[in-house]
Coordinates of C-alpha atoms in Angstrom, one line a residue:
M205 CA -0.2 -0.1 -0.2
I206 CA 1.4 3.7 -1.3
K207 CA 1.9 5.8 2.0
A208 CA 3.8 9.0 0.4
V209 CA 4.9 10.4 -2.8
L210 CA 7.8 11.8 -3.0
F211 CA 8.4 14.6 -6.1
D212 CA 11.3 16.2 -7.1
M213 CA 11.3 19.2 -8.2
D214 CA 12.9 20.9 -11.6
G215 CA 11.9 18.9 -14.4
V216 CA 8.3 17.1 -12.4
L217 CA 6.6 20.5 -10.3
V218 CA 8.2 23.0 -12.3
D219 CA 9.9 23.5 -16.2
T220 CA 12.8 24.7 -14.9
E221 CA 15.7 23.2 -15.9
W222 CA 16.4 24.3 -19.4
F223 CA 16.0 28.3 -17.9
Y224 CA 18.6 27.2 -15.5
N225 CA 20.9 26.0 -18.3
R226 CA 20.4 29.8 -19.9
R227 CA 21.1 31.7 -16.8
R228 CA 23.9 30.0 -15.7
C229 CA 25.9 30.7 -18.9
A230 CA 24.8 34.3 -19.7
Y231 CA 26.0 34.9 -16.6
L232 CA 29.3 32.7 -17.0
E233 CA 29.5 34.6 -21.0
T234 CA 29.6 38.0 -18.1
K235 CA 33.4 36.6 -17.2
G236 CA 34.3 35.5 -19.9
Y237 CA 33.1 32.1 -20.9
T238 CA 31.8 31.0 -24.5
F239 CA 29.6 28.7 -25.8
D240 CA 29.0 27.2 -29.7
E241 CA 26.0 25.6 -27.7
I242 CA 24.1 26.0 -24.2
P243 CA 25.2 22.8 -22.8
D244 CA 22.3 20.7 -21.2
L245 CA 22.9 19.9 -17.3
S246 CA 19.5 19.2 -17.2
G247 CA 18.9 16.7 -13.3
T248 CA 23.2 17.3 -12.4
N249 CA 23.6 19.1 -9.0
D250 CA 25.8 22.1 -8.1
V251 CA 29.4 19.3 -7.4
Y252 CA 29.1 19.0 -11.0
I253 CA 27.7 21.9 -12.8
W254 CA 30.1 24.2 -11.8
E255 CA 33.0 20.9 -11.8
Y256 CA 32.1 21.1 -15.7
F257 CA 32.1 24.6 -16.0
E258 CA 35.3 25.2 -14.3
P259 CA 37.2 21.5 -13.7
N260 CA 40.9 23.0 -12.5
D261 CA 40.5 26.0 -10.1
A262 CA 38.9 25.5 -7.2
E263 CA 39.1 29.1 -6.1
R264 CA 37.9 30.6 -9.2
R265 CA 34.9 27.9 -9.3
A266 CA 34.2 28.8 -5.9
E267 CA 34.5 32.3 -6.6
L268 CA 32.6 32.3 -9.6
K269 CA 29.7 30.0 -7.8
R270 CA 29.2 33.0 -4.8
E271 CA 28.6 35.9 -7.2
Y272 CA 25.8 33.3 -9.3
F273 CA 24.2 32.5 -6.4
A274 CA 25.0 35.8 -3.9
T275 CA 23.7 38.2 -7.0
Y276 CA 22.9 37.0 -10.5
M277 CA 19.8 34.3 -9.5
K278 CA 18.5 37.6 -7.8
E279 CA 18.9 39.8 -11.0
H280 CA 17.6 36.8 -12.8
P281 CA 14.9 34.8 -10.7
V282 CA 13.2 32.5 -12.0
P283 CA 9.3 33.1 -12.9
Y284 CA 8.0 29.9 -11.4
D285 CA 4.5 31.7 -11.9
E286 CA 5.1 30.7 -15.7
L287 CA 7.1 27.5 -15.5
K288 CA 5.1 25.4 -12.1
N289 CA 3.6 22.4 -13.4
P290 CA -0.8 22.9 -13.6
D291 CA -1.2 19.6 -12.0
A292 CA 1.2 19.7 -9.1
R293 CA -1.4 20.9 -6.8
P294 CA -4.4 19.2 -8.2
V295 CA -3.1 15.9 -8.0
M296 CA -1.5 16.6 -4.4
E297 CA -5.2 17.1 -2.7
E298 CA -6.1 14.3 -4.6
L299 CA -3.7 12.3 -3.1
R300 CA -4.5 13.7 0.0
R301 CA -7.7 13.3 0.2
R302 CA -6.7 9.3 -0.3
G303 CA -5.1 9.4 2.8
V304 CA -1.4 10.1 0.9
L305 CA 1.4 11.8 2.3
C306 CA 3.1 14.4 -0.1
A307 CA 6.6 15.7 -0.4
I308 CA 9.2 17.9 -1.9
A309 CA 13.0 16.4 -2.3
S310 CA 15.2 18.3 -4.2
S311 CA 18.6 18.6 -4.9
G312 CA 18.0 22.3 -5.0
Q313 CA 18.4 25.1 -2.4
R314 CA 15.8 25.0 0.5
E315 CA 15.6 28.8 -1.2
M316 CA 14.6 27.7 -4.5
I317 CA 11.9 25.2 -2.8
E318 CA 10.3 27.6 -1.3
E319 CA 9.6 29.9 -3.9
L320 CA 8.1 27.3 -5.9
V321 CA 6.4 26.6 -2.9
G322 CA 5.0 29.8 -2.6
A323 CA 4.0 29.8 -6.4
A324 CA 2.8 27.3 -7.0
D325 CA 0.3 27.3 -3.4
L326 CA 1.7 24.3 -2.2
R327 CA 2.7 25.0 0.8
D328 CA -1.0 23.3 2.7
V329 CA -0.7 20.1 0.4
L330 CA 2.6 19.0 1.1
D331 CA 3.6 16.8 4.7
A332 CA 7.6 17.4 4.1
T333 CA 10.2 19.4 2.4
V334 CA 14.0 18.7 2.3
S335 CA 17.0 19.7 0.2
G336 CA 20.1 17.7 -1.0
H337 CA 21.8 21.0 1.3
E338 CA 20.4 19.7 4.1
V339 CA 21.7 15.4 3.9
S340 CA 25.2 13.7 3.3
A341 CA 25.0 14.1 0.1
F342 CA 23.5 14.7 -3.2
K343 CA 21.6 12.5 -6.1
P344 CA 22.1 9.9 -7.0
D345 CA 22.7 9.1 -2.8
P346 CA 19.5 8.0 -1.2
A347 CA 20.0 10.4 1.3
V348 CA 17.1 13.2 0.5
Y349 CA 14.9 10.6 -0.1
L350 CA 15.8 8.1 3.3
R351 CA 15.8 11.5 5.1
T352 CA 12.5 12.7 3.5
M353 CA 11.3 9.5 4.3
E354 CA 12.0 9.3 7.7
L355 CA 10.6 12.6 8.6
L356 CA 7.0 11.4 6.8
G357 CA 7.4 8.0 9.4
V358 CA 7.1 5.6 6.3
E359 CA 8.8 2.8 5.0
P360 CA 10.8 2.5 1.0
R361 CA 8.3 -0.3 0.2
E362 CA 5.4 2.6 1.3
C363 CA 6.3 5.0 -1.2
L364 CA 6.4 6.4 -4.8
V365 CA 9.1 8.5 -6.0
V366 CA 8.3 10.5 -9.2
E367 CA 11.6 11.9 -11.0
D368 CA 12.3 13.0 -14.4
S369 CA 17.0 12.8 -15.0
P370 CA 19.0 9.2 -14.4
L371 CA 20.3 10.5 -11.2
G372 CA 16.9 11.0 -9.3
I373 CA 15.9 7.8 -10.7
E374 CA 19.2 6.2 -9.1
A375 CA 18.2 7.8 -6.1
G376 CA 14.7 6.5 -5.8
L377 CA 15.8 2.9 -6.5
R378 CA 18.6 2.8 -4.3
S379 CA 16.2 4.2 -1.8
G380 CA 14.4 1.6 -1.9
A381 CA 11.1 3.1 -3.6
R382 CA 9.2 2.5 -6.7
V383 CA 10.3 5.5 -9.0
L384 CA 8.3 7.0 -11.6
A385 CA 10.2 8.9 -14.2
L386 CA 7.8 12.0 -15.8
K387 CA 8.8 12.3 -19.7
P388 CA 10.4 15.0 -19.9
R389 CA 8.9 18.1 -22.6
E390 CA 9.7 18.6 -25.6
G391 CA 13.3 18.8 -27.1
V392 CA 14.7 17.9 -23.7
T393 CA 16.8 13.8 -23.6
L394 CA 16.5 11.9 -20.1
D395 CA 17.5 8.8 -20.2
Q396 CA 14.3 7.5 -18.1
S397 CA 15.1 3.7 -18.9
Q398 CA 15.3 2.5 -14.9
A399 CA 12.1 4.1 -13.9
H400 CA 10.1 1.1 -13.2
R401 CA 7.5 3.4 -15.2
V402 CA 7.5 6.5 -17.7
I403 CA 4.7 8.8 -17.3
D404 CA 3.3 11.4 -19.2
T405 CA 1.6 13.8 -16.3
L406 CA 0.9 13.5 -13.0
W407 CA -2.0 12.1 -13.0
D408 CA -1.0 9.7 -14.1
V409 CA 0.8 9.2 -10.5
I410 CA -2.9 8.4 -9.1
D411 CA -3.6 5.6 -12.1
E412 CA -0.7 4.4 -10.1
I413 CA -2.0 4.1 -7.0
D414 CA -4.9 3.1 -8.1
S415 CA -3.5 0.4 -9.4

């Protein structure tokens, strides 16, 4: 019996990956970096991303990251109202009506999670939110999912994880939960072959519970 559904954020509850890719490159171009095309780093994490752009100079990498998060992100905020998944709230409402707990388990920073929760009006339909920055390791380590399960008081076999990226899918599998992969937007290619099931919309989560 499924007692909880744990949602990844970026790519699942909000279509932000393409925006993040463009915003990071726009910032780095102000620092002298050039790109023939914008690299798609969808589904990765902060550590991987900044090492990708600046692999050799750790001091330079730390300064770029610090300035990006401290200044550039605030000057170019995510348009959550435009990018949020319109199915998120009604699906969570239906899950709660059935007595199923709902949570966000994201690699994103706490500030970003809170912004999305407010913009998508999810606060009253969520039982927990956990950031990957608050646990011991990022996805594909299952730490963020295991911590969320601990907070909810549920076992892995009682959970569905809803993900989109290969790293997130691996994290969900390693946590012991059943993993659903939300098909990405057109033009985005992600290997979702390891998920138990690929779904077209968040409403398929309800079908999964009913089956």
